[in-house]
Amino acid sequence: MTAYITHPDCLRHEMGPGHPECPARLGAVNEHMRAGGLLEELLCLEAPLAEAGDLKRVHAPAYVDLIFDSAPSEGYARLDPDTAMNPYSLNAARRAAGAGLMAVDAVLDGRAVNAFCAVRPCGHHATSRSAMGFCIFNNVAVAAAYALEARALARVAIVDFDVHHGNGTEEMFSRPQWRDRVLMTSFFQHPFYPYSGTADPAPNMINVPLAEGSGGAAVKRAVETHWLPALEDFKPQMIFISAGFDAHREDLLGGMALIEEDYSWITRELMALAARHSQGRIVSLLEGGYNLSALGRSAVAHVKTLKER
Ligand SMILES: [Zn+2]
């Protein structure tokens, strides 16, 4: 069974008129799942609120406290040029991180083989000490650290296929204390926001920068040449996915050219790897994706594949 974890609070966070990271994104994902008849076939769960202690495994305690104190009672509190909080954002951010925690538990306790967290705000740009690029808490990092520290896994992999480099996740897990226990693999458009990912910060980071316009063939090459051999050697006990769908060719925020079938292919490759090393365990969390139709269709392709097992 595949778990589908979300929460209505994630629809209440919004950052001002015209902002691309809008509630309608999550609405589109939910609606495409429903229209595709998928929801009845998934284990649908409501995300809990992550506690401060769970967030502080990867975020500086002072940053977590600052966010808990920053939620405005009306209007917006600006965190960075692209990221803001409205009165509902704190709960949405805690639910987004909480979904990942619940997904780890559901998979490790055998309620589900794998899980998709349909959440916002997204997370992979959030660093240990700062909100950035629409992200408040680094949801995938919070979940991975929970699996390692609270659920006693020895090694986990984080795979990031968002069009943007997951600089926050990289910053957190480049640290010596995590290097032997976390392998991160990603591809991303380069040069492009956030203009990181090419400096090779640590041996546990497998980064593949791709030129604007890159499509399925380039991505398959990157995955087969760089990701899969490293993942195969590492033998992760659980695979996390930063599932951004903004590398889709219809997504104009990004400049890559993937289609739904490419997301199915990546998902299938990761499932084959997870079957060999991780008892099939995959926890996937929504990151970017700003063309509502392409986002909905790509998320369906991804979840349909997860469910195929
Ligand atoms: Zn993105």
mmCIF file of C-alpha atoms and ligand atoms in Angstrom:
data_model
loop_
_atom_site.group_PDB
_atom_site.id
_atom_site.type_symbol
_atom_site.label_atom_id
_atom_site.label_comp_id
_atom_site.label_asym_id
_atom_site.label_seq_id
_atom_site.Cartn_x
_atom_site.Cartn_y
_atom_site.Cartn_z
ATOM 1 C CA MET A 1 0.000 0.000 0.000
ATOM 2 C CA THR A 2 1.111 3.553 -0.722
ATOM 3 C CA ALA A 3 0.351 6.219 1.886
ATOM 4 C CA TYR A 4 -0.837 9.679 0.800
ATOM 5 C CA ILE A 5 -0.265 12.207 3.541
ATOM 6 C CA THR A 6 -1.567 15.758 3.471
ATOM 7 C CA HIS A 7 -3.486 18.255 5.634
ATOM 8 C CA PRO A 8 -5.981 21.066 4.953
ATOM 9 C CA ASP A 9 -3.695 23.475 6.879
ATOM 10 C CA CYS A 10 -1.259 23.232 3.967
ATOM 11 C CA LEU A 11 -3.905 24.925 1.776
ATOM 12 C CA ARG A 12 -4.190 27.915 4.160
ATOM 13 C CA HIS A 13 -0.574 29.062 3.916
ATOM 14 C CA GLU A 14 -0.222 31.726 1.229
ATOM 15 C CA MET A 15 2.376 34.400 0.578
ATOM 16 C CA GLY A 16 0.515 37.195 -1.200
ATOM 17 C CA PRO A 17 -1.294 37.802 -4.491
ATOM 18 C CA GLY A 18 0.407 36.419 -7.592
ATOM 19 C CA HIS A 19 2.918 34.321 -5.664
ATOM 20 C CA PRO A 20 3.706 31.166 -7.701
ATOM 21 C CA GLU A 21 3.880 28.968 -4.577
ATOM 22 C CA CYS A 22 0.125 29.245 -4.067
ATOM 23 C CA PRO A 23 -2.540 27.076 -2.380
ATOM 24 C CA ALA A 24 -3.942 26.119 -5.809
ATOM 25 C CA ARG A 25 -0.814 23.983 -6.345
ATOM 26 C CA LEU A 26 -1.812 21.566 -3.633
ATOM 27 C CA GLY A 27 -5.431 21.811 -4.763
ATOM 28 C CA ALA A 28 -4.321 20.713 -8.245
ATOM 29 C CA VAL A 29 -2.353 17.755 -6.874
ATOM 30 C CA ASN A 30 -5.269 16.571 -4.738
ATOM 31 C CA GLU A 31 -7.746 17.112 -7.581
ATOM 32 C CA HIS A 32 -5.695 15.187 -10.146
ATOM 33 C CA MET A 33 -5.326 12.299 -7.659
ATOM 34 C CA ARG A 34 -9.078 12.284 -7.111
ATOM 35 C CA ALA A 35 -9.901 12.543 -10.823
ATOM 36 C CA GLY A 36 -7.494 9.701 -11.590
ATOM 37 C CA GLY A 37 -9.344 7.482 -9.096
ATOM 38 C CA LEU A 38 -6.180 7.163 -7.037
ATOM 39 C CA LEU A 39 -7.333 8.385 -3.652
ATOM 40 C CA GLU A 40 -9.497 5.313 -2.952
ATOM 41 C CA GLU A 41 -6.498 3.106 -3.635
ATOM 42 C CA LEU A 42 -4.150 4.951 -1.274
ATOM 43 C CA LEU A 43 -3.838 4.941 2.501
ATOM 44 C CA CYS A 44 -4.882 8.588 3.067
ATOM 45 C CA LEU A 45 -3.578 10.096 6.304
ATOM 46 C CA GLU A 46 -3.681 13.555 7.887
ATOM 47 C CA ALA A 47 -0.281 14.997 8.723
ATOM 48 C CA PRO A 48 0.445 15.746 12.394
ATOM 49 C CA LEU A 49 2.175 18.919 13.599
ATOM 50 C CA ALA A 50 5.943 18.417 13.829
ATOM 51 C CA GLU A 51 7.251 19.325 17.281
ATOM 52 C CA ALA A 52 10.125 21.768 17.753
ATOM 53 C CA GLY A 53 12.402 18.933 18.858
ATOM 54 C CA ASP A 54 11.912 17.118 15.548
ATOM 55 C CA LEU A 55 12.777 20.276 13.607
ATOM 56 C CA LYS A 56 15.850 20.969 15.743
ATOM 57 C CA ARG A 57 17.585 17.775 14.593
ATOM 58 C CA VAL A 58 18.553 19.676 11.446
ATOM 59 C CA HIS A 59 17.654 23.325 12.142
ATOM 60 C CA ALA A 60 19.427 25.602 14.590
ATOM 61 C CA PRO A 61 17.299 25.797 17.753
ATOM 62 C CA ALA A 62 17.242 29.605 17.568
ATOM 63 C CA TYR A 63 15.864 29.456 13.995
ATOM 64 C CA VAL A 64 13.044 27.082 14.960
ATOM 65 C CA ASP A 65 12.151 29.297 17.931
ATOM 66 C CA LEU A 66 12.227 32.368 15.692
ATOM 67 C CA ILE A 67 9.762 30.790 13.225
ATOM 68 C CA PHE A 68 7.453 29.678 16.034
ATOM 69 C CA ASP A 69 7.452 33.313 17.236
ATOM 70 C CA SER A 70 7.153 34.888 13.771
ATOM 71 C CA ALA A 71 3.627 33.877 12.714
ATOM 72 C CA PRO A 72 1.656 37.113 12.290
ATOM 73 C CA SER A 73 -1.883 37.393 13.665
ATOM 74 C CA GLU A 74 -2.816 39.161 10.417
ATOM 75 C CA GLY A 75 -1.072 40.115 7.173
ATOM 76 C CA TYR A 76 2.345 38.753 6.295
ATOM 77 C CA ALA A 77 5.700 38.362 8.017
ATOM 78 C CA ARG A 78 8.465 38.366 5.422
ATOM 79 C CA LEU A 79 11.256 35.803 5.954
ATOM 80 C CA ASP A 80 13.290 36.314 2.763
ATOM 81 C CA PRO A 81 12.597 38.113 -0.552
ATOM 82 C CA ASP A 82 10.573 35.086 -1.814
ATOM 83 C CA THR A 83 9.200 33.640 1.416
ATOM 84 C CA ALA A 84 6.598 34.911 3.860
ATOM 85 C CA MET A 85 4.266 33.713 6.606
ATOM 86 C CA ASN A 86 0.566 34.421 6.952
ATOM 87 C CA PRO A 87 -1.388 33.503 10.122
ATOM 88 C CA TYR A 88 -1.683 29.862 8.944
ATOM 89 C CA SER A 89 1.891 29.342 7.766
ATOM 90 C CA LEU A 90 3.350 28.086 11.025
ATOM 91 C CA ASN A 91 0.839 25.250 11.209
ATOM 92 C CA ALA A 92 1.233 24.514 7.492
ATOM 93 C CA ALA A 93 5.020 24.329 7.858
ATOM 94 C CA ARG A 94 4.696 22.102 10.924
ATOM 95 C CA ARG A 95 2.237 19.831 9.049
ATOM 96 C CA ALA A 96 4.534 19.688 6.006
ATOM 97 C CA ALA A 97 7.407 18.490 8.187
ATOM 98 C CA GLY A 98 5.050 16.327 10.254
ATOM 99 C CA ALA A 99 3.895 14.519 7.107
ATOM 100 C CA GLY A 100 7.444 13.303 6.537
ATOM 101 C CA LEU A 101 7.700 12.045 10.119
ATOM 102 C CA MET A 102 4.405 10.215 9.780
ATOM 103 C CA ALA A 103 5.523 8.746 6.451
ATOM 104 C CA VAL A 104 8.707 7.351 8.020
ATOM 105 C CA ASP A 105 6.665 5.738 10.792
ATOM 106 C CA ALA A 106 4.028 4.368 8.398
ATOM 107 C CA VAL A 107 6.700 2.760 6.227
ATOM 108 C CA LEU A 108 8.906 1.438 9.038
ATOM 109 C CA ASP A 109 5.914 0.097 10.969
ATOM 110 C CA GLY A 110 4.601 -1.705 7.897
ATOM 111 C CA ARG A 111 1.367 0.250 7.392
ATOM 112 C CA ALA A 112 2.623 1.238 3.947
ATOM 113 C CA VAL A 113 5.465 0.186 1.671
ATOM 114 C CA ASN A 114 6.040 3.732 0.486
ATOM 115 C CA ALA A 115 4.493 7.168 0.959
ATOM 116 C CA PHE A 116 3.893 10.455 -0.829
ATOM 117 C CA CYS A 117 3.513 13.656 1.190
ATOM 118 C CA ALA A 118 1.365 16.204 -0.646
ATOM 119 C CA VAL A 119 2.438 19.235 1.330
ATOM 120 C CA ARG A 120 3.430 22.873 1.186
ATOM 121 C CA PRO A 121 5.430 24.938 2.005
ATOM 122 C CA CYS A 122 8.181 23.054 0.219
ATOM 123 C CA GLY A 123 11.456 22.483 2.019
ATOM 124 C CA HIS A 124 14.685 21.810 0.171
ATOM 125 C CA HIS A 125 15.997 25.416 0.078
ATOM 126 C CA ALA A 126 15.547 25.942 3.826
ATOM 127 C CA THR A 127 18.977 25.874 5.481
ATOM 128 C CA SER A 128 19.773 25.073 9.086
ATOM 129 C CA ARG A 129 19.433 28.764 9.976
ATOM 130 C CA SER A 130 17.229 30.389 7.368
ATOM 131 C CA ALA A 131 14.052 30.282 5.316
ATOM 132 C CA MET A 132 14.721 30.587 1.594
ATOM 133 C CA GLY A 133 13.091 30.171 -1.801
ATOM 134 C CA PHE A 134 9.489 29.481 -0.635
ATOM 135 C CA CYS A 135 10.757 27.032 2.041
ATOM 136 C CA ILE A 136 10.433 27.396 5.834
ATOM 137 C CA PHE A 137 11.423 24.036 7.341
ATOM 138 C CA ASN A 138 13.426 21.478 5.366
ATOM 139 C CA ASN A 139 10.803 18.739 5.346
ATOM 140 C CA VAL A 140 12.883 16.017 3.692
ATOM 141 C CA ALA A 141 15.854 16.690 5.976
ATOM 142 C CA VAL A 142 13.663 16.627 9.084
ATOM 143 C CA ALA A 143 12.254 13.252 7.974
ATOM 144 C CA ALA A 144 15.663 11.780 7.104
ATOM 145 C CA ALA A 145 17.176 12.859 10.427
ATOM 146 C CA TYR A 146 14.178 11.360 12.247
ATOM 147 C CA ALA A 147 14.678 8.028 10.453
ATOM 148 C CA LEU A 148 18.351 8.019 11.452
ATOM 149 C CA GLU A 149 18.164 9.367 14.996
ATOM 150 C CA ALA A 150 14.741 8.394 16.309
ATOM 151 C CA ARG A 151 14.142 5.234 14.263
ATOM 152 C CA ALA A 152 17.746 4.043 14.342
ATOM 153 C CA LEU A 153 18.348 3.469 10.640
ATOM 154 C CA ALA A 154 22.047 3.392 9.771
ATOM 155 C CA ARG A 155 21.962 4.875 6.249
ATOM 156 C CA VAL A 156 19.429 6.768 4.141
ATOM 157 C CA ALA A 157 19.553 8.303 0.671
ATOM 158 C CA ILE A 158 17.936 11.560 -0.430
ATOM 159 C CA VAL A 159 17.174 11.938 -4.117
ATOM 160 C CA ASP A 160 16.211 15.399 -5.400
ATOM 161 C CA PHE A 161 14.718 15.832 -8.890
ATOM 162 C CA ASP A 162 13.391 19.378 -8.488
ATOM 163 C CA VAL A 163 14.636 21.758 -11.218
ATOM 164 C CA HIS A 164 16.365 23.805 -8.500
ATOM 165 C CA HIS A 165 19.360 22.588 -6.493
ATOM 166 C CA GLY A 166 18.412 21.538 -2.956
ATOM 167 C CA ASN A 167 20.970 23.773 -1.305
ATOM 168 C CA GLY A 168 19.424 23.547 2.157
ATOM 169 C CA THR A 169 19.455 19.756 2.254
ATOM 170 C CA GLU A 170 23.013 19.777 0.966
ATOM 171 C CA GLU A 171 24.148 22.261 3.616
ATOM 172 C CA MET A 172 22.660 20.178 6.416
ATOM 173 C CA PHE A 173 23.952 16.767 5.366
ATOM 174 C CA SER A 174 27.392 17.876 4.156
ATOM 175 C CA ARG A 175 28.326 18.125 7.831
ATOM 176 C CA PRO A 176 30.823 15.518 9.025
ATOM 177 C CA GLN A 177 28.383 14.047 11.549
ATOM 178 C CA TRP A 178 26.023 12.945 8.717
ATOM 179 C CA ARG A 179 28.424 12.164 5.885
ATOM 180 C CA ASP A 180 28.643 8.413 6.373
ATOM 181 C CA ARG A 181 24.917 8.024 6.953
ATOM 182 C CA VAL A 182 23.333 10.170 4.225
ATOM 183 C CA LEU A 183 23.920 10.043 0.478
ATOM 184 C CA MET A 184 22.266 12.797 -1.546
ATOM 185 C CA THR A 185 21.901 12.570 -5.315
ATOM 186 C CA SER A 186 20.409 15.291 -7.461
ATOM 187 C CA PHE A 187 20.250 16.884 -10.859
ATOM 188 C CA PHE A 188 19.198 20.463 -11.411
ATOM 189 C CA GLN A 189 19.242 23.177 -14.027
ATOM 190 C CA HIS A 190 22.520 25.112 -13.975
ATOM 191 C CA PRO A 191 23.271 27.962 -13.917
ATOM 192 C CA PHE A 192 19.983 28.711 -12.184
ATOM 193 C CA TYR A 193 18.549 29.639 -8.775
ATOM 194 C CA PRO A 194 19.963 29.148 -6.124
ATOM 195 C CA TYR A 195 23.295 29.080 -8.052
ATOM 196 C CA SER A 196 24.777 26.358 -5.856
ATOM 197 C CA GLY A 197 25.557 22.686 -6.213
ATOM 198 C CA THR A 198 28.675 22.795 -8.350
ATOM 199 C CA ALA A 199 31.284 23.281 -5.631
ATOM 200 C CA ASP A 200 31.306 19.610 -4.490
ATOM 201 C CA PRO A 201 30.976 20.392 -0.795
ATOM 202 C CA ALA A 202 31.285 16.806 0.481
ATOM 203 C CA PRO A 203 31.864 13.294 -0.851
ATOM 204 C CA ASN A 204 28.293 12.237 0.010
ATOM 205 C CA MET A 205 26.809 14.735 -2.488
ATOM 206 C CA ILE A 206 26.294 13.481 -6.041
ATOM 207 C CA ASN A 207 25.305 16.566 -8.029
ATOM 208 C CA VAL A 208 24.604 16.609 -11.751
ATOM 209 C CA PRO A 209 24.163 20.139 -13.125
ATOM 210 C CA LEU A 210 22.215 20.139 -16.406
ATOM 211 C CA ALA A 211 21.955 22.851 -19.046
ATOM 212 C CA GLU A 212 18.736 24.748 -19.654
ATOM 213 C CA GLY A 213 16.548 22.803 -22.081
ATOM 214 C CA SER A 214 17.698 19.376 -20.842
ATOM 215 C CA GLY A 215 15.002 16.729 -21.153
ATOM 216 C CA GLY A 216 14.420 13.045 -20.568
ATOM 217 C CA ALA A 217 17.527 11.777 -22.403
ATOM 218 C CA ALA A 218 19.904 13.969 -20.375
ATOM 219 C CA VAL A 219 18.158 13.037 -17.150
ATOM 220 C CA LYS A 220 18.299 9.301 -17.912
ATOM 221 C CA ARG A 221 22.000 9.626 -18.619
ATOM 222 C CA ALA A 222 22.554 11.522 -15.358
ATOM 223 C CA VAL A 223 20.598 8.987 -13.330
ATOM 224 C CA GLU A 224 22.182 5.912 -14.927
ATOM 225 C CA THR A 225 25.742 7.256 -14.933
ATOM 226 C CA HIS A 226 25.874 9.152 -11.641
ATOM 227 C CA TRP A 227 22.960 8.365 -9.319
ATOM 228 C CA LEU A 228 22.378 4.642 -9.598
ATOM 229 C CA PRO A 229 25.970 3.383 -9.176
ATOM 230 C CA ALA A 230 26.444 5.586 -6.087
ATOM 231 C CA LEU A 231 23.102 4.508 -4.611
ATOM 232 C CA GLU A 232 23.857 0.880 -5.370
ATOM 233 C CA ASP A 233 27.170 1.105 -3.476
ATOM 234 C CA PHE A 234 25.646 2.986 -0.567
ATOM 235 C CA LYS A 235 22.787 0.506 0.039
ATOM 236 C CA PRO A 236 20.381 2.929 1.723
ATOM 237 C CA GLN A 237 17.858 1.465 4.167
ATOM 238 C CA MET A 238 15.284 4.041 3.116
ATOM 239 C CA ILE A 239 15.101 6.331 0.087
ATOM 240 C CA PHE A 240 13.712 9.856 0.452
ATOM 241 C CA ILE A 241 12.641 11.837 -2.581
ATOM 242 C CA SER A 242 12.526 15.635 -2.849
ATOM 243 C CA ALA A 243 9.836 15.427 -5.509
ATOM 244 C CA GLY A 244 9.688 18.761 -7.294
ATOM 245 C CA PHE A 245 7.934 18.731 -10.653
ATOM 246 C CA ASP A 246 9.191 22.087 -11.921
ATOM 247 C CA ALA A 247 11.611 20.475 -14.400
ATOM 248 C CA HIS A 248 8.500 19.671 -16.505
ATOM 249 C CA ARG A 249 8.601 21.214 -19.972
ATOM 250 C CA GLU A 250 5.344 23.105 -19.351
ATOM 251 C CA ASP A 251 6.710 24.658 -16.150
ATOM 252 C CA LEU A 252 7.878 28.130 -17.035
ATOM 253 C CA LEU A 253 9.521 28.841 -13.693
ATOM 254 C CA GLY A 254 12.100 26.225 -14.658
ATOM 255 C CA GLY A 255 13.734 25.775 -18.056
ATOM 256 C CA MET A 256 13.995 21.994 -18.418
ATOM 257 C CA ALA A 257 11.905 19.681 -20.577
ATOM 258 C CA LEU A 258 10.759 16.611 -18.652
ATOM 259 C CA ILE A 259 7.384 14.963 -19.247
ATOM 260 C CA GLU A 260 5.231 12.787 -16.989
ATOM 261 C CA GLU A 261 6.785 9.578 -18.346
ATOM 262 C CA ASP A 262 10.216 10.770 -17.219
ATOM 263 C CA TYR A 263 8.957 11.068 -13.654
ATOM 264 C CA SER A 264 7.508 7.549 -13.903
ATOM 265 C CA TRP A 265 10.852 6.265 -15.178
ATOM 266 C CA ILE A 266 12.868 7.870 -12.360
ATOM 267 C CA THR A 267 10.377 6.561 -9.809
ATOM 268 C CA ARG A 268 10.570 3.033 -11.243
ATOM 269 C CA GLU A 269 14.383 3.059 -11.150
ATOM 270 C CA LEU A 270 14.342 4.163 -7.506
ATOM 271 C CA MET A 271 11.767 1.490 -6.665
ATOM 272 C CA ALA A 272 13.970 -1.199 -8.214
ATOM 273 C CA LEU A 273 16.850 0.049 -6.086
ATOM 274 C CA ALA A 274 14.657 0.215 -2.987
ATOM 275 C CA ALA A 275 13.494 -3.353 -3.629
ATOM 276 C CA ARG A 276 17.116 -4.524 -3.593
ATOM 277 C CA HIS A 277 18.369 -2.580 -0.574
ATOM 278 C CA SER A 278 15.556 -0.881 1.332
ATOM 279 C CA GLN A 279 12.715 -3.413 1.491
ATOM 280 C CA GLY A 280 10.963 -1.125 -0.991
ATOM 281 C CA ARG A 281 10.874 1.742 1.510
ATOM 282 C CA ILE A 282 10.467 5.126 -0.182
ATOM 283 C CA VAL A 283 9.256 8.376 1.397
ATOM 284 C CA SER A 284 8.587 11.090 -1.182
ATOM 285 C CA LEU A 285 7.771 14.722 -0.391
ATOM 286 C CA LEU A 286 6.403 17.353 -2.741
ATOM 287 C CA GLU A 287 8.778 20.232 -3.462
ATOM 288 C CA GLY A 288 8.262 22.613 -6.444
ATOM 289 C CA GLY A 289 6.019 22.554 -9.531
ATOM 290 C CA TYR A 290 4.254 25.712 -10.654
ATOM 291 C CA ASN A 291 2.262 24.874 -13.783
ATOM 292 C CA LEU A 292 -0.868 23.550 -12.097
ATOM 293 C CA SER A 293 -1.819 21.054 -14.799
ATOM 294 C CA ALA A 294 1.719 19.738 -15.344
ATOM 295 C CA LEU A 295 2.204 19.522 -11.562
ATOM 296 C CA GLY A 296 -1.010 17.549 -11.092
ATOM 297 C CA ARG A 297 -0.297 15.162 -13.978
ATOM 298 C CA SER A 298 3.326 14.612 -12.940
ATOM 299 C CA ALA A 299 2.426 13.960 -9.300
ATOM 300 C CA VAL A 300 -0.166 11.415 -10.480
ATOM 301 C CA ALA A 301 2.444 9.692 -12.688
ATOM 302 C CA HIS A 302 4.820 9.551 -9.704
ATOM 303 C CA VAL A 303 2.245 8.213 -7.220
ATOM 304 C CA LYS A 304 0.745 5.766 -9.734
ATOM 305 C CA THR A 305 4.210 4.305 -10.187
ATOM 306 C CA LEU A 306 4.813 4.118 -6.421
ATOM 307 C CA LYS A 307 1.540 2.222 -6.146
ATOM 308 C CA GLU A 308 2.400 -0.263 -8.926
ATOM 309 C CA ARG A 309 4.537 -2.376 -6.708
HETATM 310 ZN ZN ZN B 1 12.038 24.028 -7.538
#
